[in-house]
CSV table of N, CA and C in Angstrom, one decimal:
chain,number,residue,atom,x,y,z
A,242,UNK,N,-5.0,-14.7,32.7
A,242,UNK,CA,-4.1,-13.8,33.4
A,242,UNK,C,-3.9,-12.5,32.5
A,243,UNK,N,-4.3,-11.3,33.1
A,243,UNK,CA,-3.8,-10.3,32.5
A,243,UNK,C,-2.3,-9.9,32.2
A,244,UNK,N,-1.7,-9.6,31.7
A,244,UNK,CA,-0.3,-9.7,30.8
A,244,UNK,C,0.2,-8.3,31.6
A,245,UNK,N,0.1,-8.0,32.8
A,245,UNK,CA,0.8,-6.8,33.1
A,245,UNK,C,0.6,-5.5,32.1
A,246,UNK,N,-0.6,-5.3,32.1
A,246,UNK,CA,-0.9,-4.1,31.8
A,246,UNK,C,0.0,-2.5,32.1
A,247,UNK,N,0.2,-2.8,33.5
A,247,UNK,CA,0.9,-1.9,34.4
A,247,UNK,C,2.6,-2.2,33.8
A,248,UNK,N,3.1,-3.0,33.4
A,248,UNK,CA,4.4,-3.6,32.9
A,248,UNK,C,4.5,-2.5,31.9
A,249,UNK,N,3.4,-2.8,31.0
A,249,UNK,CA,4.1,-2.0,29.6
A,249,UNK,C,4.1,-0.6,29.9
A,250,UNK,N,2.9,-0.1,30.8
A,250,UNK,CA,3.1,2.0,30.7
A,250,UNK,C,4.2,2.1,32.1
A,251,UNK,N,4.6,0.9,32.8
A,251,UNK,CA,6.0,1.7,33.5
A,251,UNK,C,7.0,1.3,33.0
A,252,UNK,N,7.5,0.3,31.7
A,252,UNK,CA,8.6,0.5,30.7
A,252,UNK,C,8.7,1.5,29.8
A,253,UNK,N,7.7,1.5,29.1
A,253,UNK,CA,7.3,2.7,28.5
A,253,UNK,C,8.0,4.2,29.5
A,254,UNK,N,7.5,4.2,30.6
A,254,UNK,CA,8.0,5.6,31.2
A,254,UNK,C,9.5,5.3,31.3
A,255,UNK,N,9.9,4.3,31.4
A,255,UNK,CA,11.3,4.4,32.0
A,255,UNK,C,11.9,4.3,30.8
A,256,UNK,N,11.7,4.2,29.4
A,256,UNK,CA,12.6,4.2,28.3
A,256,UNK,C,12.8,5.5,28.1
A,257,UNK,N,11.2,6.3,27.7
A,257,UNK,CA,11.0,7.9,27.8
A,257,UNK,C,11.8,8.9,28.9
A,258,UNK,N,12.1,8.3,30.3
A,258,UNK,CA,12.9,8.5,31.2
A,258,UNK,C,14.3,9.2,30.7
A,259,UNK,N,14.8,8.2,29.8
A,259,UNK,CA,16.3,8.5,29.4
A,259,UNK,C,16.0,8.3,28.0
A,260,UNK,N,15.1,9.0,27.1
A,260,UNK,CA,15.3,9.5,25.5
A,260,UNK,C,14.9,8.6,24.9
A,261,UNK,N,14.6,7.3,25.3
A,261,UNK,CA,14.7,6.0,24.3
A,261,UNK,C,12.6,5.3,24.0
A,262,UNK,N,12.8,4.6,23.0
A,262,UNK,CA,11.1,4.0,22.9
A,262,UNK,C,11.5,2.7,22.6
A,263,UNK,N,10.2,2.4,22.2
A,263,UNK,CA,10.5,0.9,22.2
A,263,UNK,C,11.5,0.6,21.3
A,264,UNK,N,12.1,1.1,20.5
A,264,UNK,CA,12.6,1.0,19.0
A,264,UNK,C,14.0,0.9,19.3
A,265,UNK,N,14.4,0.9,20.4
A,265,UNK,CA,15.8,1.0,21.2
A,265,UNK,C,16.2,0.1,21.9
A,266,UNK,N,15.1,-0.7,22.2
A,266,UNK,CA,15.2,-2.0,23.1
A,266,UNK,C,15.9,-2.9,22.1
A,267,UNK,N,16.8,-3.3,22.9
A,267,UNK,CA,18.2,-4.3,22.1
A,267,UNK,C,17.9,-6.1,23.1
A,268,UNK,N,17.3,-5.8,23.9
A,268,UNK,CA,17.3,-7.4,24.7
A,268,UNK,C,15.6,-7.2,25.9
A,269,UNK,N,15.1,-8.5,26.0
A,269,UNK,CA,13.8,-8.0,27.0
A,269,UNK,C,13.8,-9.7,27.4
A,270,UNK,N,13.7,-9.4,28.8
A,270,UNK,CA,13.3,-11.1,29.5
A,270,UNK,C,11.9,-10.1,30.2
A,271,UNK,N,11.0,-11.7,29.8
A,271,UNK,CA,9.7,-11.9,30.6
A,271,UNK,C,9.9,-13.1,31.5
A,272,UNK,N,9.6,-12.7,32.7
A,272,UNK,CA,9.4,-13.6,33.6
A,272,UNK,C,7.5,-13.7,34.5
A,273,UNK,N,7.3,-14.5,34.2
A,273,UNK,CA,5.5,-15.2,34.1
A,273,UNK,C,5.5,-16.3,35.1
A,274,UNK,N,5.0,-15.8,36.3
A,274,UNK,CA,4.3,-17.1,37.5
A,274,UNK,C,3.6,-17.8,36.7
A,275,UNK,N,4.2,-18.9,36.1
A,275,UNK,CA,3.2,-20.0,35.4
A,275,UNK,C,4.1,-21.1,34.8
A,276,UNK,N,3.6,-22.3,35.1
A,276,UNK,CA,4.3,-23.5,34.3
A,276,UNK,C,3.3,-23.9,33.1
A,277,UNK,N,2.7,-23.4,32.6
A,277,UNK,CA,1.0,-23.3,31.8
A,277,UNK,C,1.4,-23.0,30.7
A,278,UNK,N,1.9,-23.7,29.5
A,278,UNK,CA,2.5,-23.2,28.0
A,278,UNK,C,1.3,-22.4,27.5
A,279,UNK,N,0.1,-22.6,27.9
A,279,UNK,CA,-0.2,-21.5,27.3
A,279,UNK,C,-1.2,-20.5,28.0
A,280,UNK,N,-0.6,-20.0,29.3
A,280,UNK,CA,-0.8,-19.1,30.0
A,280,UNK,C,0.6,-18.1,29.0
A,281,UNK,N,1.7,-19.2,29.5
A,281,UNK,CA,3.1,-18.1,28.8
A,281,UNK,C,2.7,-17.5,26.9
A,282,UNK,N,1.9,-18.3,26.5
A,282,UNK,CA,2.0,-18.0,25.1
A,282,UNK,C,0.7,-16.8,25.1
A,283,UNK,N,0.0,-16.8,26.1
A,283,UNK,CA,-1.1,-15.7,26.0
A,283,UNK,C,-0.6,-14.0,26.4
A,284,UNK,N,0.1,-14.3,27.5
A,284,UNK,CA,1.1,-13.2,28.1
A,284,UNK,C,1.9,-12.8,26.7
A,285,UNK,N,2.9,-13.5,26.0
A,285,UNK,CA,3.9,-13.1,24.8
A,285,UNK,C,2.9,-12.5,23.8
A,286,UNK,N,1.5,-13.1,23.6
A,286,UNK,CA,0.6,-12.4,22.4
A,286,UNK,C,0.2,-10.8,23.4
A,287,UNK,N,-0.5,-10.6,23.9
A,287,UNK,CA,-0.3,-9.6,24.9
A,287,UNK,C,0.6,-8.4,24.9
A,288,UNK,N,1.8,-8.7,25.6
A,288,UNK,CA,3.4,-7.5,24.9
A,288,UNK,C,3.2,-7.3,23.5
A,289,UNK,N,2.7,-8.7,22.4
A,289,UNK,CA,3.2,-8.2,21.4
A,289,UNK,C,1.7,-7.2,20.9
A,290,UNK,N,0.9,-7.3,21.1
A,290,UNK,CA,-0.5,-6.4,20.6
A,290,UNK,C,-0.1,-4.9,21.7
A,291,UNK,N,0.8,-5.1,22.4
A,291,UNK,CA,0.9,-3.6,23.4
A,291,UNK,C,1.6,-2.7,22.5
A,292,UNK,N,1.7,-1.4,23.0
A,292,UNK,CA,2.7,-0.1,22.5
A,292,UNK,C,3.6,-0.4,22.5
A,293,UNK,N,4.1,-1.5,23.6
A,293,UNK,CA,5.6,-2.1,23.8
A,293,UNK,C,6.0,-2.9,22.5
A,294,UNK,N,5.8,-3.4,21.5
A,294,UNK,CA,5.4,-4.6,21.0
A,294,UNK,C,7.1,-4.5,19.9
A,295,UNK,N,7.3,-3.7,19.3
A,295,UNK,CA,8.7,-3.3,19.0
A,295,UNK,C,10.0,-3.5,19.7
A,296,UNK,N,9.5,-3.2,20.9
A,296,UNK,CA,10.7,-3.9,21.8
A,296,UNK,C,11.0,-5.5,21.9
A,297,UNK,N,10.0,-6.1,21.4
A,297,UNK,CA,10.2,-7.6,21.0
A,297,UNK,C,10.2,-7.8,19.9
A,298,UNK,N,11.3,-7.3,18.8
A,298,UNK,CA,11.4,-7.7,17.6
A,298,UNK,C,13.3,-8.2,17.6
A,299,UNK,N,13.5,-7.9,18.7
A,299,UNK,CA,15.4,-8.3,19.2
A,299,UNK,C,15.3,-8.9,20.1
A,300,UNK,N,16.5,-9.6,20.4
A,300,UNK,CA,16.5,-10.4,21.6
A,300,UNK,C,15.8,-11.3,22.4
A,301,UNK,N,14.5,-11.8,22.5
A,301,UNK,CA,13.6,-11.8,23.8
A,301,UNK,C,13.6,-13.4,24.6
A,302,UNK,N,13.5,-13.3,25.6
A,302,UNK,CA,13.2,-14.7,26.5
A,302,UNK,C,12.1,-14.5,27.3
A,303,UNK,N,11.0,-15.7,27.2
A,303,UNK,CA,9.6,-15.8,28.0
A,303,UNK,C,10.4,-16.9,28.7
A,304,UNK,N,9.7,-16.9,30.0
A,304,UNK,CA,10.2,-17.0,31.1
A,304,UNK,C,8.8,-17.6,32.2
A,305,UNK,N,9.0,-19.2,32.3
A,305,UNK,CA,7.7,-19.4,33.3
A,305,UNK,C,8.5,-19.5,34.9
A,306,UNK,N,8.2,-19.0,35.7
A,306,UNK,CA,8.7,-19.0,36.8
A,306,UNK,C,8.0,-19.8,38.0
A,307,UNK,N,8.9,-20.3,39.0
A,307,UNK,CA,7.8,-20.5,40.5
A,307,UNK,C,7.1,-18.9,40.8
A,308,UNK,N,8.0,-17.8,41.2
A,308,UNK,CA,7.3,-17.0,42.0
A,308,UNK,C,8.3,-15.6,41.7
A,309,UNK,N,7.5,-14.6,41.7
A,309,UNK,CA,8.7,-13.3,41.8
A,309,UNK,C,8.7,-12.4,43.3
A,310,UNK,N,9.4,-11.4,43.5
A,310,UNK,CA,9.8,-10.7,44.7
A,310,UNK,C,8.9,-10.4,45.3
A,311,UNK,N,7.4,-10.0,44.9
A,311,UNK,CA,6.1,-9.3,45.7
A,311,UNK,C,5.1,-10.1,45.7
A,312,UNK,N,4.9,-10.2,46.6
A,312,UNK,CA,3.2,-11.3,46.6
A,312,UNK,C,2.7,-10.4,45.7
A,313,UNK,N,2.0,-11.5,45.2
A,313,UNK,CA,0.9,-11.3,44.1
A,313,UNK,C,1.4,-10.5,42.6
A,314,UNK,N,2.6,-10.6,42.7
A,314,UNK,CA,3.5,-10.0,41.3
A,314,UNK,C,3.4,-11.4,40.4
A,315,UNK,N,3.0,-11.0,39.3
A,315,UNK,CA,2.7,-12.4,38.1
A,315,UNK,C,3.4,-12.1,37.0
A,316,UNK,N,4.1,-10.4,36.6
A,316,UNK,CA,4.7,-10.9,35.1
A,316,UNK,C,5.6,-9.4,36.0
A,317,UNK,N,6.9,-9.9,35.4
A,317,UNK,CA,8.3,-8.9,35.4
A,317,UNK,C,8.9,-8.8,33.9
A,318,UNK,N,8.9,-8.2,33.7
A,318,UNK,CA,9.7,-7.7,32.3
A,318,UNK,C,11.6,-6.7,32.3
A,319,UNK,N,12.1,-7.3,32.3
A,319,UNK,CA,13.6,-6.7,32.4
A,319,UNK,C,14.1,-6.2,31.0
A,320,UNK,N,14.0,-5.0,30.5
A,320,UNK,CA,14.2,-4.2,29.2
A,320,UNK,C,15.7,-3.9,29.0
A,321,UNK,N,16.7,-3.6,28.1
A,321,UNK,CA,17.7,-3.4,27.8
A,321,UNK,C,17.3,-2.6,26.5
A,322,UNK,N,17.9,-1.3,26.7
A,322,UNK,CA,17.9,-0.2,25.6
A,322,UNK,C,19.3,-0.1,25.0
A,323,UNK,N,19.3,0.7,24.1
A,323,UNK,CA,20.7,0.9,23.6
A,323,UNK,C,20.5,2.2,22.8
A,324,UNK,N,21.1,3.4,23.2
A,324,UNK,CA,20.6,4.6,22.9
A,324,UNK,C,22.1,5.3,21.8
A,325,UNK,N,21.5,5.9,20.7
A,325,UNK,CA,22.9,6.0,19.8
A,325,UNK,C,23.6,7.6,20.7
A,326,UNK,N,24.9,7.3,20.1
A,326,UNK,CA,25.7,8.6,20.9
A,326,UNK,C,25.2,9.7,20.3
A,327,UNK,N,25.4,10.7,21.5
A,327,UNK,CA,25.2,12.4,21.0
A,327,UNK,C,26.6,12.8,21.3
A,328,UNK,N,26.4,13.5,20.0
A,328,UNK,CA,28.1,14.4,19.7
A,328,UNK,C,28.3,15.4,20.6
C-alpha cells in the first residue's frame, strides 16, 4: 500500500496555508484501511521517511480502520498545529 503520498503534500500545503511546518504539529492521527500489523507498520515507516516526518515526533496514533468517507480512500491523516503568538 502506498502511504498516501498525496496525504503528506496536502498537509504540508495546509500547515504552509496558515504559517506553520511540520515542526508545529503538536498531535497527528493516522487512520489506515487495514487490520494487517504490518500493512499499519509499513504506512508509519512511510510518514516517517516523508517531509512530514517531524510532525511525528509529538503526539501520534496509527489507526487500522474498516473503511473511511470515499471509496477507495486508504490513509487519512488528521494534523493538529500549534502556532506561537504574534505581538
Amino acid at each position: 500500500m502506498r502511504a498516501g503520498v498525496s496525504v503528506v503534500w496536502n498537509a504540508l500545503a495546509a500547515l504552509r496555508s496558515v504559517g506553520a511546518g511540520p515542526e508545529h504539529v503538536v498531535r497527528t492521527v493516522i487512520y489506515v484501511v487495514s487490520a494487517d500489523q504490518a500493512v499499519l507498520a509499513q504506512v508509519w515507516r512511510r510518514f516517517l521517511a516523508s517531509p512530514l516526518a517531524a510532525a511525528f515526533t509529538t503526539a501520534s496514533t496509527l489507526l487500522g480502520v474498516a473503511q473511511l468517507g470515499f471509496t477507495g480512500q486508504l490513509v487519512e491523516l488528521d494534523v493538529t498545529s500549534a502556532l506561537p503568538e504574534t505581538p
